[in-house]
XYZ file of C-alpha atoms in Angstrom:
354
model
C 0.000 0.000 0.000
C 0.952 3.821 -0.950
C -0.538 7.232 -1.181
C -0.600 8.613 -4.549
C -0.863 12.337 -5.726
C -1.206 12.596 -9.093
C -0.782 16.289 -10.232
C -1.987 15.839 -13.676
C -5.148 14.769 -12.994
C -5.441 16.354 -9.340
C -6.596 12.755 -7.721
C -5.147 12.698 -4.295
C -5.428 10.295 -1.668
C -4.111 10.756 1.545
C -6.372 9.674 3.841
C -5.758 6.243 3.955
C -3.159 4.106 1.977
C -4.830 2.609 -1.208
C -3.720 -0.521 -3.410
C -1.374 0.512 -6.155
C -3.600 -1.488 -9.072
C -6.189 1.268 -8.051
C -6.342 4.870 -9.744
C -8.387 7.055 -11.159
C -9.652 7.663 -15.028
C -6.859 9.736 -16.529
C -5.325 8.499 -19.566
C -1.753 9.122 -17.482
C -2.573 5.600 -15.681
C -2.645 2.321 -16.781
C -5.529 1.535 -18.719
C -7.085 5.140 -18.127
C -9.880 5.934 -20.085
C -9.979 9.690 -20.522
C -7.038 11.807 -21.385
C -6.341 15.019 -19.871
C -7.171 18.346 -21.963
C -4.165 20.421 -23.161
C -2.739 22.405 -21.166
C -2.803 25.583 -22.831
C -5.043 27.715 -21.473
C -8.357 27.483 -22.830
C -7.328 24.345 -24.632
C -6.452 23.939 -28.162
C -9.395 21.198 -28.935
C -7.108 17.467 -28.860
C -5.999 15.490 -26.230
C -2.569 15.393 -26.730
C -1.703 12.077 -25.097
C -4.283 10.257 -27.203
C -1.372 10.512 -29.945
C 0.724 7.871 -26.981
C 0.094 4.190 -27.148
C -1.158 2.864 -23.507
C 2.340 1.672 -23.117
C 3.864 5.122 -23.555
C 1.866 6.606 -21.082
C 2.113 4.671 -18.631
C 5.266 5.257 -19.072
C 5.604 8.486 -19.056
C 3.289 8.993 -15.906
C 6.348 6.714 -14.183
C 8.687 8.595 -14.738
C 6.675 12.027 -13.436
C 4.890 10.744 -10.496
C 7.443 7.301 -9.463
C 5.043 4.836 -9.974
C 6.515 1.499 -10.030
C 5.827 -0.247 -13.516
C 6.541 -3.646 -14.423
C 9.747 -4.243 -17.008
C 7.903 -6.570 -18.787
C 4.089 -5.418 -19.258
C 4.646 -2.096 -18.169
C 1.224 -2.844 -15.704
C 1.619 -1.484 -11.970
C 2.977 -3.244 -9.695
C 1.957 -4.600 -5.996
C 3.508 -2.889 -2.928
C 4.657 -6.696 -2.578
C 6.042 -6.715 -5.904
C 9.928 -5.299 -6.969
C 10.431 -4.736 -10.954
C 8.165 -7.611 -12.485
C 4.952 -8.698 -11.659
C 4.006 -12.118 -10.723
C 2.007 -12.910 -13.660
C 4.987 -12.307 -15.720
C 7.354 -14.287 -13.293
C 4.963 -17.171 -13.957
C 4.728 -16.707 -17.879
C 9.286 -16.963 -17.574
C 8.639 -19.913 -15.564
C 6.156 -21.672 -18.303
C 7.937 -20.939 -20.965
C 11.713 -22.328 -19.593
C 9.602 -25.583 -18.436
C 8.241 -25.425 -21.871
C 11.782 -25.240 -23.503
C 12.983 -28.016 -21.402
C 9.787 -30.399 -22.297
C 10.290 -29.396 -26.304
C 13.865 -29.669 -26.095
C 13.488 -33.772 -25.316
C 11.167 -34.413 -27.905
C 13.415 -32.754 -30.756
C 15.454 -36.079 -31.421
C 11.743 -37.490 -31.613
C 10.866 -35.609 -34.871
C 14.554 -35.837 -36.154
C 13.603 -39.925 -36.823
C 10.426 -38.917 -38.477
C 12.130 -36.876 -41.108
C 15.000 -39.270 -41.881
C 12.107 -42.272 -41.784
C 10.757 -40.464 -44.440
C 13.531 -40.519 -47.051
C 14.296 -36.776 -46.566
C 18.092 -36.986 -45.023
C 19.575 -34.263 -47.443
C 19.259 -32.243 -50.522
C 20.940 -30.912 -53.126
C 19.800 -28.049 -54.879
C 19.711 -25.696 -51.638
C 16.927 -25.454 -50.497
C 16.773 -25.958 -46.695
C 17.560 -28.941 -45.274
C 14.533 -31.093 -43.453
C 15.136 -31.219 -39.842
C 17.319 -28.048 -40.033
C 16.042 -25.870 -37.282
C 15.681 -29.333 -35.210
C 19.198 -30.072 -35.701
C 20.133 -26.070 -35.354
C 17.948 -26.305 -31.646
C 19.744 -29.444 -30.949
C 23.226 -28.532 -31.810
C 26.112 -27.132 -28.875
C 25.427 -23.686 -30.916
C 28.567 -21.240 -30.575
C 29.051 -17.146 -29.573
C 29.282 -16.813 -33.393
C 32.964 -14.897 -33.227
C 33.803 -16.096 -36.988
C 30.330 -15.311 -38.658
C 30.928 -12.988 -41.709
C 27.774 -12.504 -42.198
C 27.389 -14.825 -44.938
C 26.933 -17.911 -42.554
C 23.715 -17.027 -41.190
C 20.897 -14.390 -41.265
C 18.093 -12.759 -39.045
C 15.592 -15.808 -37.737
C 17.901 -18.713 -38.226
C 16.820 -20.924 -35.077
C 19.623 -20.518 -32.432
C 21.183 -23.378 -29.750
C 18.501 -24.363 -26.860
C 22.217 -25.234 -24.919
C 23.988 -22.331 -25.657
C 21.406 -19.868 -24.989
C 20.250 -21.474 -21.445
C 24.180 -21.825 -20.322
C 24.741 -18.155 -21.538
C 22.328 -16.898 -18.961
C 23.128 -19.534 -16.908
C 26.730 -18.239 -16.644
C 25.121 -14.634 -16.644
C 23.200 -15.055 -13.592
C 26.094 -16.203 -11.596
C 28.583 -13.201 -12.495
C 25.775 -11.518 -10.923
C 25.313 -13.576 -8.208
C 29.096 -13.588 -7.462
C 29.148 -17.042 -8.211
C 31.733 -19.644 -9.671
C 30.963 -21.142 -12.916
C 30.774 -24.685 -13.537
C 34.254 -26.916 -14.579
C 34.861 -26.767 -18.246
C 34.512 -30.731 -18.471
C 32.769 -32.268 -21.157
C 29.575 -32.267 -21.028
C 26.871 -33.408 -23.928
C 24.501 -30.933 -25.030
C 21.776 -32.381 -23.630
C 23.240 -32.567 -20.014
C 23.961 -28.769 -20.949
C 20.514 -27.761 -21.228
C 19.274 -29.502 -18.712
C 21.548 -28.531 -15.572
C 21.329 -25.518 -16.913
C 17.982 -25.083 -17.046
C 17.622 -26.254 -13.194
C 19.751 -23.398 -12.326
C 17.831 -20.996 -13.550
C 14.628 -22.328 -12.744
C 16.245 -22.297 -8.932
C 16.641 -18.590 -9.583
C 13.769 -17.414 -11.666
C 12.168 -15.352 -8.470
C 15.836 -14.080 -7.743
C 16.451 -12.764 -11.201
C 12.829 -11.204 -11.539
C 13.480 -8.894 -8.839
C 16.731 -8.122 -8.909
C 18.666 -8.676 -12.175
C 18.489 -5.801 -14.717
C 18.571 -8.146 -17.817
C 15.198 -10.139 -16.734
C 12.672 -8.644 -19.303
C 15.784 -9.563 -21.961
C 15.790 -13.207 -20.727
C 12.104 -13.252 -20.725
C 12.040 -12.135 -24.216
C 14.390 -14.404 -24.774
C 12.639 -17.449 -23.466
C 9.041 -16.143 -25.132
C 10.950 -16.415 -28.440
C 13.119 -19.765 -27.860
C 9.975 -21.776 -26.946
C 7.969 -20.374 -30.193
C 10.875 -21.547 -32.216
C 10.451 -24.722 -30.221
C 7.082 -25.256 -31.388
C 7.157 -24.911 -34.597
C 10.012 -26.728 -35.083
C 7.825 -30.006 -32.683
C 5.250 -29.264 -35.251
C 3.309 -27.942 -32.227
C 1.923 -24.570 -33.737
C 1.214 -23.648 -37.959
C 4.266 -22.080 -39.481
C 2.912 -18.109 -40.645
C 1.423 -18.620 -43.829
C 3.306 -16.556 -47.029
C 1.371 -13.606 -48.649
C 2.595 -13.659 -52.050
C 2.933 -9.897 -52.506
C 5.789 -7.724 -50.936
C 5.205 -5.164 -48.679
C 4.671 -1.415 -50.238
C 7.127 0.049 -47.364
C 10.545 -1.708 -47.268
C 9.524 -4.650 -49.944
C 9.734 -7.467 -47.665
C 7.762 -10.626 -46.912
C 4.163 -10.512 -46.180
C 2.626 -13.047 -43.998
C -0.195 -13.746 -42.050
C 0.146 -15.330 -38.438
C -1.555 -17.676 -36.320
C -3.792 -17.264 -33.818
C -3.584 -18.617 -30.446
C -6.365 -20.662 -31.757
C -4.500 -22.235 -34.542
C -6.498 -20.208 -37.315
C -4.987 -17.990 -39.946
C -5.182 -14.094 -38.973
C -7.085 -11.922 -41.738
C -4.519 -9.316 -41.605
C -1.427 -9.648 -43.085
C 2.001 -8.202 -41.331
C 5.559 -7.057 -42.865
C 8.620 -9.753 -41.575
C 11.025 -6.825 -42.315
C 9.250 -3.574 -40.853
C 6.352 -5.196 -39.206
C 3.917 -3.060 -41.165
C 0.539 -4.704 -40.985
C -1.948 -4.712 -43.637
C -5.863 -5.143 -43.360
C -7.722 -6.454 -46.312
C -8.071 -3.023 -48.318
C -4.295 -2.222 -47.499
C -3.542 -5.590 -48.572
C -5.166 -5.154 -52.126
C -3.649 -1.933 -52.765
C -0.086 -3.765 -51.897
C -0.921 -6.154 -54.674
C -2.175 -3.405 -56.805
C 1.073 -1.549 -56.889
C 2.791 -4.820 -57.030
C 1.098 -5.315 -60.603
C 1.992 -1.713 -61.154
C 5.547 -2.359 -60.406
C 5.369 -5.409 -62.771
C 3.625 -4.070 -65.362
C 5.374 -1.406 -65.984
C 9.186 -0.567 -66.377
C 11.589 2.808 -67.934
C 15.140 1.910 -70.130
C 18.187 3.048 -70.418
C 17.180 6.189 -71.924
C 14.422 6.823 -70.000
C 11.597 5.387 -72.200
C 8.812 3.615 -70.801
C 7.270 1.069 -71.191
C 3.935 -0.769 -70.278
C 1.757 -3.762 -70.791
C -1.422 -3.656 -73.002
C -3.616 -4.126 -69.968
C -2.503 -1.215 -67.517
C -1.615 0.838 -70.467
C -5.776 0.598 -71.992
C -6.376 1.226 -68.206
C -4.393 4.019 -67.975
C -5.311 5.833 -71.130
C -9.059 4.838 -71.401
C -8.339 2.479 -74.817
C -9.376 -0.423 -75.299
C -6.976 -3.161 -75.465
C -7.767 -4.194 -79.450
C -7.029 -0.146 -80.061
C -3.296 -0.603 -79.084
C -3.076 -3.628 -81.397
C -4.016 -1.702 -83.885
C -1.619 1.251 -83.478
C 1.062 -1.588 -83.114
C 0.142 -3.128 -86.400
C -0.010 0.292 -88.308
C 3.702 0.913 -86.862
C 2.140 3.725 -85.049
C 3.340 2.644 -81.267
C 6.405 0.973 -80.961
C 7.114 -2.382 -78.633
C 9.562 -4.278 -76.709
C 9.067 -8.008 -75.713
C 10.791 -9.532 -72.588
C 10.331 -13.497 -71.892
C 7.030 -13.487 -74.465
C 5.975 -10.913 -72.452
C 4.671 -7.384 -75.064
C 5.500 -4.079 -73.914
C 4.096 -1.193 -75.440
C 6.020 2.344 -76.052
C 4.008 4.881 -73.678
C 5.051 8.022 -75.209
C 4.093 6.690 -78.593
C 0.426 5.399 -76.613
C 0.275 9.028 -75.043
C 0.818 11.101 -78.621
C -1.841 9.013 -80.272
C -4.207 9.289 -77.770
C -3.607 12.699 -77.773
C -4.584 13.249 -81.196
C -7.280 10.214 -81.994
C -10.643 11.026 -81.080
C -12.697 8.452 -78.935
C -15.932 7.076 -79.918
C -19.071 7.218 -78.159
C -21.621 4.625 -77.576
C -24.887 5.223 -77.467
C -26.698 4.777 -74.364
């Protein structure tokens, strides 16, 4: 229990202590409903604060009025409770257990594939079994990658990440490390994973990295179950995103169906179903159209009749009278749009009847 005084919404409460998960309306607490008017005087018409995610503001009200906020939901915490709150202490604890259950069963899955007939390739493409065997492997602090090696979401060591914070924890508990006898990987993971199951509660309230080894567990155990088969991979959108061209896809839900929207892997732009169209739109754009050397461009019969109003058979016509030049890449007919332009410039159109 505390007294608050919150100045920018002038709730006070001093005369008796009051549970810090209560608070009044103002959009400068946690899940406040109403944000406070400008404060210019007379008001400028917005709420300026509006323009904050929830996340932001609460936030932002911590650092004003010292309100303890969790490091990992950013929700207030207990008077009980120092720098996470127990729901997320318990989610850390899941998902290591959860790591430590997947991790057994990998070797499981590993016999399935090779049962199957698929023990290599060679043309490559990815390897069956690869993030298994990746998950599985002693993994490394990667002090030789050029960059070449690997990329951004290759699956990473279950061993090496649980004995790096493993061997993290104890520098910070001024403790020694284990012997550098050999150990196999899987004896790795799992006296490592004991230790820091031991020390979960410790770490949670007291080690600055926690909400980084949190993260870090959150993603390890996804990668865990899709790899076990236990979740649907994202599905590919086959269009590219109109921000930073990168892969669309659309995710899971918790209830194993396939989202509506569609989200960016590289920017994490997310796309409804109109955005979504007009991405594919301009994708067809992009194809459909293209400038040389010089500077000439050029354009397919079907978005150049859309663009000028013509009918397709009218460009045809031009090209067989000599009167529009073309260029044809892989079968594919592009028309000159400058030559298009001048004679629709100086054709008229004909009108239908109604």
């Amino acid at each position: 229990m505390r007294d608050r005084n919150c100045a920018r919404c002038k709730w006070r409460s001093t005369s008796e202590p009051v549970d810090m998960t209560d608070g009044c309306l103002c959009a400068c607490h946690v899940d406040g409903a109403v944000s406070p008017p400008c404060d210019i005087e007379g008001g400028c018409g917005t709420t300026h604060l509006q323009e904050l995610s929830p996340d932001a503001q609460a936030a932002l009200h911590a650092i004003e009025q010292g309100h303890p906020l969790c490091i990992l939901c950013y929700r207030s915490l207990a008077e009980a409770e120092r720098q996470t709150c127990e729901r997320c202490i318990a989610e850390a604890q899941t998902h290591l257990s959860g790591v430590r259950m997947l991790y057994d069963e990998l070797p499981l899955h590993l016999r399935m594939l090779s049962s199957n007939g698929l023990s290599g390739s060679r043309d490559g493409r990815p390897l069956p079994g690869g993030d298994a065997l990746a998950l599985l492997g002693p993994g490394s602090e990667g002090l030789s990658e050029d960059g070449k090696t690997s990329k951004d979401g290759d699956p990473v060591s279950v061993a090496f990440e649980l004995f790096w914070w493993e061997q993290d924890w104890r520098d910070a508990r001024e403790e020694p490390h284990n012997d550098n006898s050999p150990r196999s990987t899987a004896r790795i993971v799992r006296e490592a994973a004991g230790y820091l199951e031991r020390h979960t509660r410790w770490a949670a309230t007291s080690h600055f990295g926690f909400d980084q080894y949190a993260r870090d567990m959150r993603a390890l155990h996804v990668r865990l179950e899709v790899a076990t088969f236990r979740v649907r991979p994202p599905t590919m959108v086959n269009t590219a995103c109109f921000y930073c061209r990168g892969q669309l896809v659309r995710r899971i839900t918790d209830a194993g169906m396939e989202a509506e929207d569609a989200v960016c892997r590289s920017c994490g732009q997310t796309y409804d179903r109109t955005q979504l169209a007009m991405a594919r739109a301009q994708e067809y754009l992009d194809a459909s159209m293209w400038a040389d050397a010089d500077g000439n461009q050029w354009a397919t019969s079907t978005s150049l009749a859309a663009r000028l109003g013509r009918s397709e058979n009218t460009l045809k016509r031009w090209r067989h009278d000599g009167l529009v030049r073309v260029h044809i890449v892989d079968t594919v007919t592009f028309f000159h749009v400058g030559d298009a332009e001048a004679q629709d410039a100086t054709r008229p159109r004909r009108n239908r009847a109604s």
